[in-house]
Short mmCIF file of C-alpha atoms in Angstrom, two decimals:
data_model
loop_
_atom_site.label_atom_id
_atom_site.label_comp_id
_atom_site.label_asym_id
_atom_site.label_seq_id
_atom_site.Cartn_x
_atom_site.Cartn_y
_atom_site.Cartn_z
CA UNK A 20 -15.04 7.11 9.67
CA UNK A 21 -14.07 10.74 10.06
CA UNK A 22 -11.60 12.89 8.93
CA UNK A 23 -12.41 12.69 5.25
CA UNK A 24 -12.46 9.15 5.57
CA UNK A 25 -14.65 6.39 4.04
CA UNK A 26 -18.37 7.03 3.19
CA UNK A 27 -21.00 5.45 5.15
CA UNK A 28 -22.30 1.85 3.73
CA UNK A 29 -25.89 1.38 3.29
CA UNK A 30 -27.43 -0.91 5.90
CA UNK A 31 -30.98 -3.01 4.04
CA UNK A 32 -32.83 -3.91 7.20
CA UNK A 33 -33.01 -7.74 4.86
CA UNK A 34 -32.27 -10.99 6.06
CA UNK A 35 -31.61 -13.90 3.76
CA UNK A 36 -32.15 -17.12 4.81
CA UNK A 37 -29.30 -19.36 5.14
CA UNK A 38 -31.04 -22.48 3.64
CA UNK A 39 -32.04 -20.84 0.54
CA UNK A 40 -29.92 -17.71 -0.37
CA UNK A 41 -30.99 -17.31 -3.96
CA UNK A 42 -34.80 -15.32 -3.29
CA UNK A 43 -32.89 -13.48 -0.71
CA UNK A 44 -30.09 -12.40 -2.84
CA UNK A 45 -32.12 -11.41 -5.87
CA UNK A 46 -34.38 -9.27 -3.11
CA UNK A 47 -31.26 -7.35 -1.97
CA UNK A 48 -30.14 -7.15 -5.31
CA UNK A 49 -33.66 -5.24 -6.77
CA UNK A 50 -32.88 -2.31 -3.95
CA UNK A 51 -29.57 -2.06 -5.39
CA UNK A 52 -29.62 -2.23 -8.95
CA UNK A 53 -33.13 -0.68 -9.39
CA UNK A 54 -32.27 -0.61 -13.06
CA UNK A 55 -31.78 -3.97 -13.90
CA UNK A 56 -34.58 -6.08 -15.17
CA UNK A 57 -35.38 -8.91 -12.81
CA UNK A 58 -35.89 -10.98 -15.93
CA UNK A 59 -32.77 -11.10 -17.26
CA UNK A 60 -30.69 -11.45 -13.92
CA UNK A 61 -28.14 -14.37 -13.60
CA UNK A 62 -27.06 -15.85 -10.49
CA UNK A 63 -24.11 -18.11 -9.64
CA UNK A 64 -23.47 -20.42 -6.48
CA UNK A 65 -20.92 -20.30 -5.13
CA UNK A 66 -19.63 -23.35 -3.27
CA UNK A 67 -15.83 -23.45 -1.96
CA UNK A 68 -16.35 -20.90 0.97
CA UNK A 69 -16.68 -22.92 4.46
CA UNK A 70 -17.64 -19.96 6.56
CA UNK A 71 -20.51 -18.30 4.55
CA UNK A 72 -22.67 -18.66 1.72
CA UNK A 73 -21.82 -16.41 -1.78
CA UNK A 74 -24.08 -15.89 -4.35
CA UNK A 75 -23.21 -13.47 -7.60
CA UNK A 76 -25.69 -11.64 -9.60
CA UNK A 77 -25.23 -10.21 -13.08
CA UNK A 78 -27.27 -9.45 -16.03
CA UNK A 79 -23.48 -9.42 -18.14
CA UNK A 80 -22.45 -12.52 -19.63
CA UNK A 81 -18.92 -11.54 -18.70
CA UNK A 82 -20.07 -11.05 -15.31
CA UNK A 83 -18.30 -7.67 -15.49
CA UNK A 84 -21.67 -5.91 -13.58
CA UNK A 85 -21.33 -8.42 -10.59
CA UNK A 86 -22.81 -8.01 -7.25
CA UNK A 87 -21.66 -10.19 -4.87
CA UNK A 88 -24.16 -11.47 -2.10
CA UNK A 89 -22.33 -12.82 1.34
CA UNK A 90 -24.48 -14.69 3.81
CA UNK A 91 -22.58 -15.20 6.81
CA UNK A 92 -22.54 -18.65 8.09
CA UNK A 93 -24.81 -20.04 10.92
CA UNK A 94 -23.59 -18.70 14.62
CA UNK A 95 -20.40 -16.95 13.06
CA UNK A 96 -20.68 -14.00 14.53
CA UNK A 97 -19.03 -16.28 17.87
CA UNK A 98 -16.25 -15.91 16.53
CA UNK A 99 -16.52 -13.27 13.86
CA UNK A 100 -16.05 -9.88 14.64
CA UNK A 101 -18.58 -8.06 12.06
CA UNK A 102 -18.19 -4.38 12.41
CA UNK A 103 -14.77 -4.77 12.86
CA UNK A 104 -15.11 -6.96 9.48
CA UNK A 105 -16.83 -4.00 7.99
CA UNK A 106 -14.58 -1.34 9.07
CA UNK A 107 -11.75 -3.66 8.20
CA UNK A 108 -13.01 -3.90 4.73
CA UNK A 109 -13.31 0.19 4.39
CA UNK A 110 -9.77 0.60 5.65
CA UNK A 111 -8.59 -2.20 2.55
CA UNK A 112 -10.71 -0.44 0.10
CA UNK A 113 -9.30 2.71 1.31
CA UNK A 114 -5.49 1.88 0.44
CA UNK A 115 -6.72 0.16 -3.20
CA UNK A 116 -6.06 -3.84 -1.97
CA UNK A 117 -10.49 -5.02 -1.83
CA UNK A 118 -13.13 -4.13 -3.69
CA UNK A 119 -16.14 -1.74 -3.96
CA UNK A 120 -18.43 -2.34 -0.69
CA UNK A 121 -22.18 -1.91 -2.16
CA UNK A 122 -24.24 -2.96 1.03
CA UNK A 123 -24.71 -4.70 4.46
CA UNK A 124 -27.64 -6.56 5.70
CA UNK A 125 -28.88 -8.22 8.61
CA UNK A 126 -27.29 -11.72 7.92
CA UNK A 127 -24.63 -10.44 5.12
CA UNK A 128 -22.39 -8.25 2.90
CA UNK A 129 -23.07 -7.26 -0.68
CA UNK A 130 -19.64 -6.14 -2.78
CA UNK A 131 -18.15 -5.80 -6.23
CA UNK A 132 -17.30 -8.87 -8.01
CA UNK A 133 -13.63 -8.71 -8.70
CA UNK A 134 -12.53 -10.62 -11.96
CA UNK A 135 -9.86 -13.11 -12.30
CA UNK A 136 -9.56 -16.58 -11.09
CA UNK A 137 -9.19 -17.83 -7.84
CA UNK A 138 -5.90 -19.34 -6.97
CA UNK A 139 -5.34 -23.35 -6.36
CA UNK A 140 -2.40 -25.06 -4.91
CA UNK A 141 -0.72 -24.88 -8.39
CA UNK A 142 -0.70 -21.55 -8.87
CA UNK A 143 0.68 -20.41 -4.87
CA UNK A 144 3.69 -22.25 -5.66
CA UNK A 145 4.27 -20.77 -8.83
CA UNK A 146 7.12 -18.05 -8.89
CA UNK A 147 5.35 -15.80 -10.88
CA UNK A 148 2.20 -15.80 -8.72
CA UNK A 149 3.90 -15.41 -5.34
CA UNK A 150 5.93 -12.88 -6.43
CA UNK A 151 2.62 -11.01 -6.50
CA UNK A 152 1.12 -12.28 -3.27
CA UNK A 153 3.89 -11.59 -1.67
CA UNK A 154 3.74 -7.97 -2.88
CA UNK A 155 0.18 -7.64 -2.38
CA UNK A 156 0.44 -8.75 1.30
CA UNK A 157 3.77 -6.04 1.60
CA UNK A 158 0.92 -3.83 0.53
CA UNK A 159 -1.44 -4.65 3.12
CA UNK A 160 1.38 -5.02 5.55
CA UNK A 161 2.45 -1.59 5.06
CA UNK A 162 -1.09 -0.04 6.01
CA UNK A 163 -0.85 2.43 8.90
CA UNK A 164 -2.50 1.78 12.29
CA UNK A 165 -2.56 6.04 12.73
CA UNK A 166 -0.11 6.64 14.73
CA UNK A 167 -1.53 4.04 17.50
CA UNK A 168 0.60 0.62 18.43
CA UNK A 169 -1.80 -1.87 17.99
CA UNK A 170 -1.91 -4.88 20.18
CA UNK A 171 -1.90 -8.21 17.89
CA UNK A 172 -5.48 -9.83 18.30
CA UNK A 173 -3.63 -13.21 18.48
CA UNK A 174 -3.43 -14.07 21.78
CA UNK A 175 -7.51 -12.24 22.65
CA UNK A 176 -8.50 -15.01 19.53
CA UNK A 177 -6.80 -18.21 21.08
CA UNK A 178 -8.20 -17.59 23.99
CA UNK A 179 -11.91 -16.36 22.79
CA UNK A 180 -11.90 -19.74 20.48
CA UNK A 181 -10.71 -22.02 23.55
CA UNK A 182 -13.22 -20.47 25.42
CA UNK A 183 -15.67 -21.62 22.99
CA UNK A 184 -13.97 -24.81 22.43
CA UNK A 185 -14.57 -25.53 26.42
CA UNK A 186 -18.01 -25.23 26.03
CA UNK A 187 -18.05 -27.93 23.51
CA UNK A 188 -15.54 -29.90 25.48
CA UNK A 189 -16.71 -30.20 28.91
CA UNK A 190 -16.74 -33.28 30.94
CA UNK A 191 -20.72 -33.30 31.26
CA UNK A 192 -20.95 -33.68 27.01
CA UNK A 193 -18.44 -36.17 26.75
CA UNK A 194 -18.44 -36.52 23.16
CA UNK A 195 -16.40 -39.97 22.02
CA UNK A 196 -15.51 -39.00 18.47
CA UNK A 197 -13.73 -35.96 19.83
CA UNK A 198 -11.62 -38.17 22.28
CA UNK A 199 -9.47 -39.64 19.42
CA UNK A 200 -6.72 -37.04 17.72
CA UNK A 201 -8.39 -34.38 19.93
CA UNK A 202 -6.24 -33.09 22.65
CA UNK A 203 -7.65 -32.77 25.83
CA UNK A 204 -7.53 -29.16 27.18
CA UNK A 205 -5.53 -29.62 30.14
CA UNK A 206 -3.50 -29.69 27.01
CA UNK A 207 -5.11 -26.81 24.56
CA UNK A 208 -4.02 -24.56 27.78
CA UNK A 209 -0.70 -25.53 28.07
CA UNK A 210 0.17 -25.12 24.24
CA UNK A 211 -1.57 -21.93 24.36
CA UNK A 212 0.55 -20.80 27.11
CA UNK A 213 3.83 -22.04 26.04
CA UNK A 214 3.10 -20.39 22.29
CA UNK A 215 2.28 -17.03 23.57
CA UNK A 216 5.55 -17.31 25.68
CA UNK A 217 7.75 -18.09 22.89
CA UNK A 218 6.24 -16.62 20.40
CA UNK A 219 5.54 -13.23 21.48
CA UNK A 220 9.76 -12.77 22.25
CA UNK A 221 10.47 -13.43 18.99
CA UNK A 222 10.06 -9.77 17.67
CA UNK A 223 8.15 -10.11 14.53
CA UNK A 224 6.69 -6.91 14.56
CA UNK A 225 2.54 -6.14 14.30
CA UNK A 226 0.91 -5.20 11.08
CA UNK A 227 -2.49 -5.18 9.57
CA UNK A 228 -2.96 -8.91 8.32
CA UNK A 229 -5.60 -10.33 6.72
CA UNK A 230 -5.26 -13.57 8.98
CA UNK A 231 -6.99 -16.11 6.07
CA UNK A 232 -5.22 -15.90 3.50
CA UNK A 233 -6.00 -19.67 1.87
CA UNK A 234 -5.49 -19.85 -1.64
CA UNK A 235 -9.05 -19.07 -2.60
CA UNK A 236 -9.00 -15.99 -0.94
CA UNK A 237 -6.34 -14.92 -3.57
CA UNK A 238 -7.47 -13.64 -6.71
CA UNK A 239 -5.32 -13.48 -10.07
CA UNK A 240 -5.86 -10.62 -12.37
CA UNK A 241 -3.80 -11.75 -15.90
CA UNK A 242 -4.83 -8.78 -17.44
CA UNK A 243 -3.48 -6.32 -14.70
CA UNK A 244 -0.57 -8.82 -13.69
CA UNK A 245 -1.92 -8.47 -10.07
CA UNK A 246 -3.49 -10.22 -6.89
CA UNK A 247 -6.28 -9.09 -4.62
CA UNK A 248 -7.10 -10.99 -1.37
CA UNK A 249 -10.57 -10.82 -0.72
CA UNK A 250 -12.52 -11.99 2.81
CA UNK A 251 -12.10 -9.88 5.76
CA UNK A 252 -13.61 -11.85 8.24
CA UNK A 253 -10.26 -12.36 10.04
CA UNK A 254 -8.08 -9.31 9.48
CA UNK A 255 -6.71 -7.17 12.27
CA UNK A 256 -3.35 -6.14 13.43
CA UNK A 257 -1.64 -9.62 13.85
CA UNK A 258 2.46 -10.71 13.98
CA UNK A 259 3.77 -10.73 10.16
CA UNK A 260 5.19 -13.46 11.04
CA UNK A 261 1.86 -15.02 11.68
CA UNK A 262 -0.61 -14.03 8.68
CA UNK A 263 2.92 -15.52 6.05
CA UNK A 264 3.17 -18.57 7.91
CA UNK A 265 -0.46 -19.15 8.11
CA UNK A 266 -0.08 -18.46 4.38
CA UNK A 267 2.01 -20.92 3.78
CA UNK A 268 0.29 -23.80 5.52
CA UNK A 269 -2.40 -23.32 3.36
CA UNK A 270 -0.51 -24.09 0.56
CA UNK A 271 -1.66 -27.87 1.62
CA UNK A 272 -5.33 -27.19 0.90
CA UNK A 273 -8.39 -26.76 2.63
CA UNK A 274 -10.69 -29.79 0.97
CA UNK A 275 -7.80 -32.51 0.65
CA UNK A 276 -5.37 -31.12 2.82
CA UNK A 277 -1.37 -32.72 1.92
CA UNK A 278 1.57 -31.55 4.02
CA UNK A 279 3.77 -32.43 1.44
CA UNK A 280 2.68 -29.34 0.04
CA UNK A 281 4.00 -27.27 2.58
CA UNK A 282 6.68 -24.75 0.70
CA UNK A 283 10.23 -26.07 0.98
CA UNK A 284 12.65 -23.61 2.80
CA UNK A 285 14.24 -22.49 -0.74
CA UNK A 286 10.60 -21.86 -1.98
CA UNK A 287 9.82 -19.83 1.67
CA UNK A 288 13.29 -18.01 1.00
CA UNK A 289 12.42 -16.65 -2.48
CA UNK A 290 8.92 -15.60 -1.44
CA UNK A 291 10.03 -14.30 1.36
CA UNK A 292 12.64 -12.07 -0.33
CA UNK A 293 10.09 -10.81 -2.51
CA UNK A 294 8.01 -9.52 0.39
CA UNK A 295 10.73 -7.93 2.19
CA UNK A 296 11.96 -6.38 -0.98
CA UNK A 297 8.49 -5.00 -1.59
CA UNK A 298 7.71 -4.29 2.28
CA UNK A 299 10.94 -2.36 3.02
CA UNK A 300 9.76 0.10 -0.62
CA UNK A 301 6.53 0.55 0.85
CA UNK A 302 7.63 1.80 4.67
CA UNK A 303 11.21 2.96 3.96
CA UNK A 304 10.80 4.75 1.10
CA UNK A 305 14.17 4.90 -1.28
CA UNK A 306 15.88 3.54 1.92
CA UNK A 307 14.21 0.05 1.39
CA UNK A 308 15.40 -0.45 -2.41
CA UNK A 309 18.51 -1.11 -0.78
CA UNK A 310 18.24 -4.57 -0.87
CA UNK A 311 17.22 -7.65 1.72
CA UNK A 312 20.30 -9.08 3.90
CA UNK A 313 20.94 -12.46 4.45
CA UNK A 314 20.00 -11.99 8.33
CA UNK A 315 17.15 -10.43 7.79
CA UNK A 316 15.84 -13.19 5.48
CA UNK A 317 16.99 -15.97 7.81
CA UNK A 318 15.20 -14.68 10.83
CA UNK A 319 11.92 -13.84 9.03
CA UNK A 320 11.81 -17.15 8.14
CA UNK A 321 12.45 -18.74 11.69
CA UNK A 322 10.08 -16.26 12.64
CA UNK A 323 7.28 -17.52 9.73
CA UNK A 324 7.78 -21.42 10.57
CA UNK A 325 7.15 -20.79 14.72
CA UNK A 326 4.49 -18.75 13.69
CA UNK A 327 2.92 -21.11 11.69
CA UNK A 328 2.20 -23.23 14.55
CA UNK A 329 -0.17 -20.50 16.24
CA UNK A 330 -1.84 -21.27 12.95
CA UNK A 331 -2.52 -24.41 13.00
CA UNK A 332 -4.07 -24.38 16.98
CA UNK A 333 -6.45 -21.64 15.54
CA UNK A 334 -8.13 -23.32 12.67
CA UNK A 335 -7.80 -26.21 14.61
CA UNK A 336 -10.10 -25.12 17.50
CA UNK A 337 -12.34 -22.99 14.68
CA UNK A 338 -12.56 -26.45 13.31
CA UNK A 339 -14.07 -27.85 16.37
CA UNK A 340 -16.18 -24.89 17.00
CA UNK A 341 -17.45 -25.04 13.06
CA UNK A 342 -18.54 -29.08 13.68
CA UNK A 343 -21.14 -27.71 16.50
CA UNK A 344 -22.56 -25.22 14.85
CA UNK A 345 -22.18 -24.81 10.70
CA UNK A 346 -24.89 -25.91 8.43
CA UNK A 347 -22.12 -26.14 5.48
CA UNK A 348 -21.53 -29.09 4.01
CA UNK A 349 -17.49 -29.55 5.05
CA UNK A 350 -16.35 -32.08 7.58
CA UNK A 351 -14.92 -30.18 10.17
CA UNK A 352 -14.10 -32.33 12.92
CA UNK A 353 -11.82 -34.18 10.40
CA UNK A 354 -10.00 -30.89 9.54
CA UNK A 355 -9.79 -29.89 13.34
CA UNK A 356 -7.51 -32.93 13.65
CA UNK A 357 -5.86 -32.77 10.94
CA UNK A 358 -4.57 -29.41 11.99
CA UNK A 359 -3.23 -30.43 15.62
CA UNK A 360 -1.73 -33.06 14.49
CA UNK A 361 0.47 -31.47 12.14
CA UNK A 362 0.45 -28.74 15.21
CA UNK A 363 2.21 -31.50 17.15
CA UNK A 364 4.30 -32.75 14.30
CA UNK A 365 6.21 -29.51 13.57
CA UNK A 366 6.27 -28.22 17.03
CA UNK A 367 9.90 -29.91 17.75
CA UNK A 368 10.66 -29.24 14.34
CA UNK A 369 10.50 -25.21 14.91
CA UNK A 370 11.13 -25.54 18.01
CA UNK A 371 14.66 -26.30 16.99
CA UNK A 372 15.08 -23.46 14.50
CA UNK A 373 17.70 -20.48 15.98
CA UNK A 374 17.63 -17.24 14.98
CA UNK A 375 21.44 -16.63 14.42
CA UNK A 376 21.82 -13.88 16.34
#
């Protein structure tokens, strides 16, 4: 970017293959750490992500000298934006929320490793913990779009994955396993249309999100008493509303996914008090220590619980557009239905939820 801004990131003209990451990631990793001796280079698999592959490489036992190697996923880049990933990334690192970005490649991203542990449905329900996620995403929240009003990339994404979802869908590749818990999309269009009619009046206003934020994507410093989100894949200016309650739905999981996990509303209530606490410091200055009213807490959290509806469509069509085309071992088309059918099982629930004027 201009303006003083972020420096340019070194492009290595390198693909890695997806099938076998390792020889590729210790090739990229020889350009960039010249010094280190190939012999005594560690790697380590990596093997929760379900969009790309990630390899780290350290000659540290501590792993305090990690590189991290991204390979982006087979046929991602349908519905993965990658220089807006990149620039994404630069704007994060910028404000102090991601880490050091080291490389890109053809296929992939190469970045500092950032210690700590990854969270697990345990620790997202843990007051402690969310206290700090919900500060960290304030943080991220409170990240300028200069000057401009953004447009939330919502409602461009829906459509973009039903788009791709049709081309899976249509009548000439009838597919029978998709016919069960699989809406037809006579109906995918008509809950598309009726969410981005209700949802767009309810006022939550557009900040930059990060859009993914499952648990793993959360990690726990202990010794700095902090969290960092890391994967930019999805972030863009988005409803607040949208990237909490798509927050909170993952606190069911993403490999065994339980809805019983879901955060009660007194749980939602005291995260969402820390946010706005932390949110209304970060944009209002001394005028936001003030404190959170009762109002304001109530209708953030009608606004979080429609919201997380929009959430569930989305992964549920990625979902569907994952089964065609990933080569990760994950079974998608289960977790595509999974998601609409809790879509279709909260729907009257938030649809009866009033903000009290």
């Amino acid at each position: 970017g201009g303006g003083g801004g972020t420096p340019a990131v070194p492009h290595l003209g390198i693909a890695v293959d997806e099938g076998d990451v390792l020889p590729g990631a210790l090739r990229i990793v020889r350009e960039l750490r010249p010094g280190w001796e190939p012999a005594r280079v560690k790697t380590k698999l990596f093997t929760d992500g379900i969009t790309n592959k990630l390899v780290a490489c350290y000659t540290d036992e501590g792993m305090a000298d990690a590189v991290l190697v991204r390979v982006y996923g087979r046929k991602t880049e349908l519905f993965v934006d990658r220089e807006t990933e990149l620039r994404n990334f630069q704007v994060l690192r910028a404000h102090g929320c991601a880490p050091d970005l080291y490389c890109a490649f053809q296929n992939g991203l190469c970045y500092q490793f950032l210690p700590g542990i990854a969270l697990g449905p345990d620790h997202v329900r843990d007051p402690r913990i969310f206290r700090l996620v919900a500060q960290e995403m304030a943080r991220v929240h409170a990240i300028h779009a200069n000057g401009s009003l953004p447009k939330p990339i919502l409602w461009q994404k829906l459509h973009k994955y039903l788009t791709l979802v049709k081309m899976d869908l249509s009548p000439k590749v009838s597919n029978p396993s998709l016919q069960q818990d699989v809406p037809s999309l006579e109906v995918l269009e008509h809950e598309l249309a009726w969410m981005k009619e209700t949802l767009s009046q309810l006022g939550s206003p557009v900040v930059l999100c990060h859009n993914d934020l499952l648990c793993k994507n959360i990690i726990y410093d202990g010794t700095q008493e902090r969290v960092r989100f890391i994967d930019y894949e999805y972030t863009g200016y988005n409803y607040q509303a949208f990237d909490i309650g798509n927050h909170f739905n993952e606190f069911a999981g993403v490999k065994e996914v339980d809805y019983r996990l879901y955060p009660s509303k007194e749980t939602q209530l005291q995260w969402l008090r820390s946010y706005l606490h932390a949110y209304k410091q970060l944009t209002q200055g001394e005028r936001g220590g003030a404190g959170v009213a009762e109002e304001e807490l109530e209708a953030l959290y009608v606004q979080v619980n429609k919201f997380s509806l929009a959430s569930h469509f989305l992964w549920a069509c990625w979902g569907l557009i994952q089964d065609k085309y990933s080569t990760i071992d994950f079974n998608f088309l289960r977790y595509a239905k999974l998601r609409f059918k809790q879509y279709f099982k909260m729907k009257p629930v938030v649809t009866a939820l009033q903000i009290s004027k």
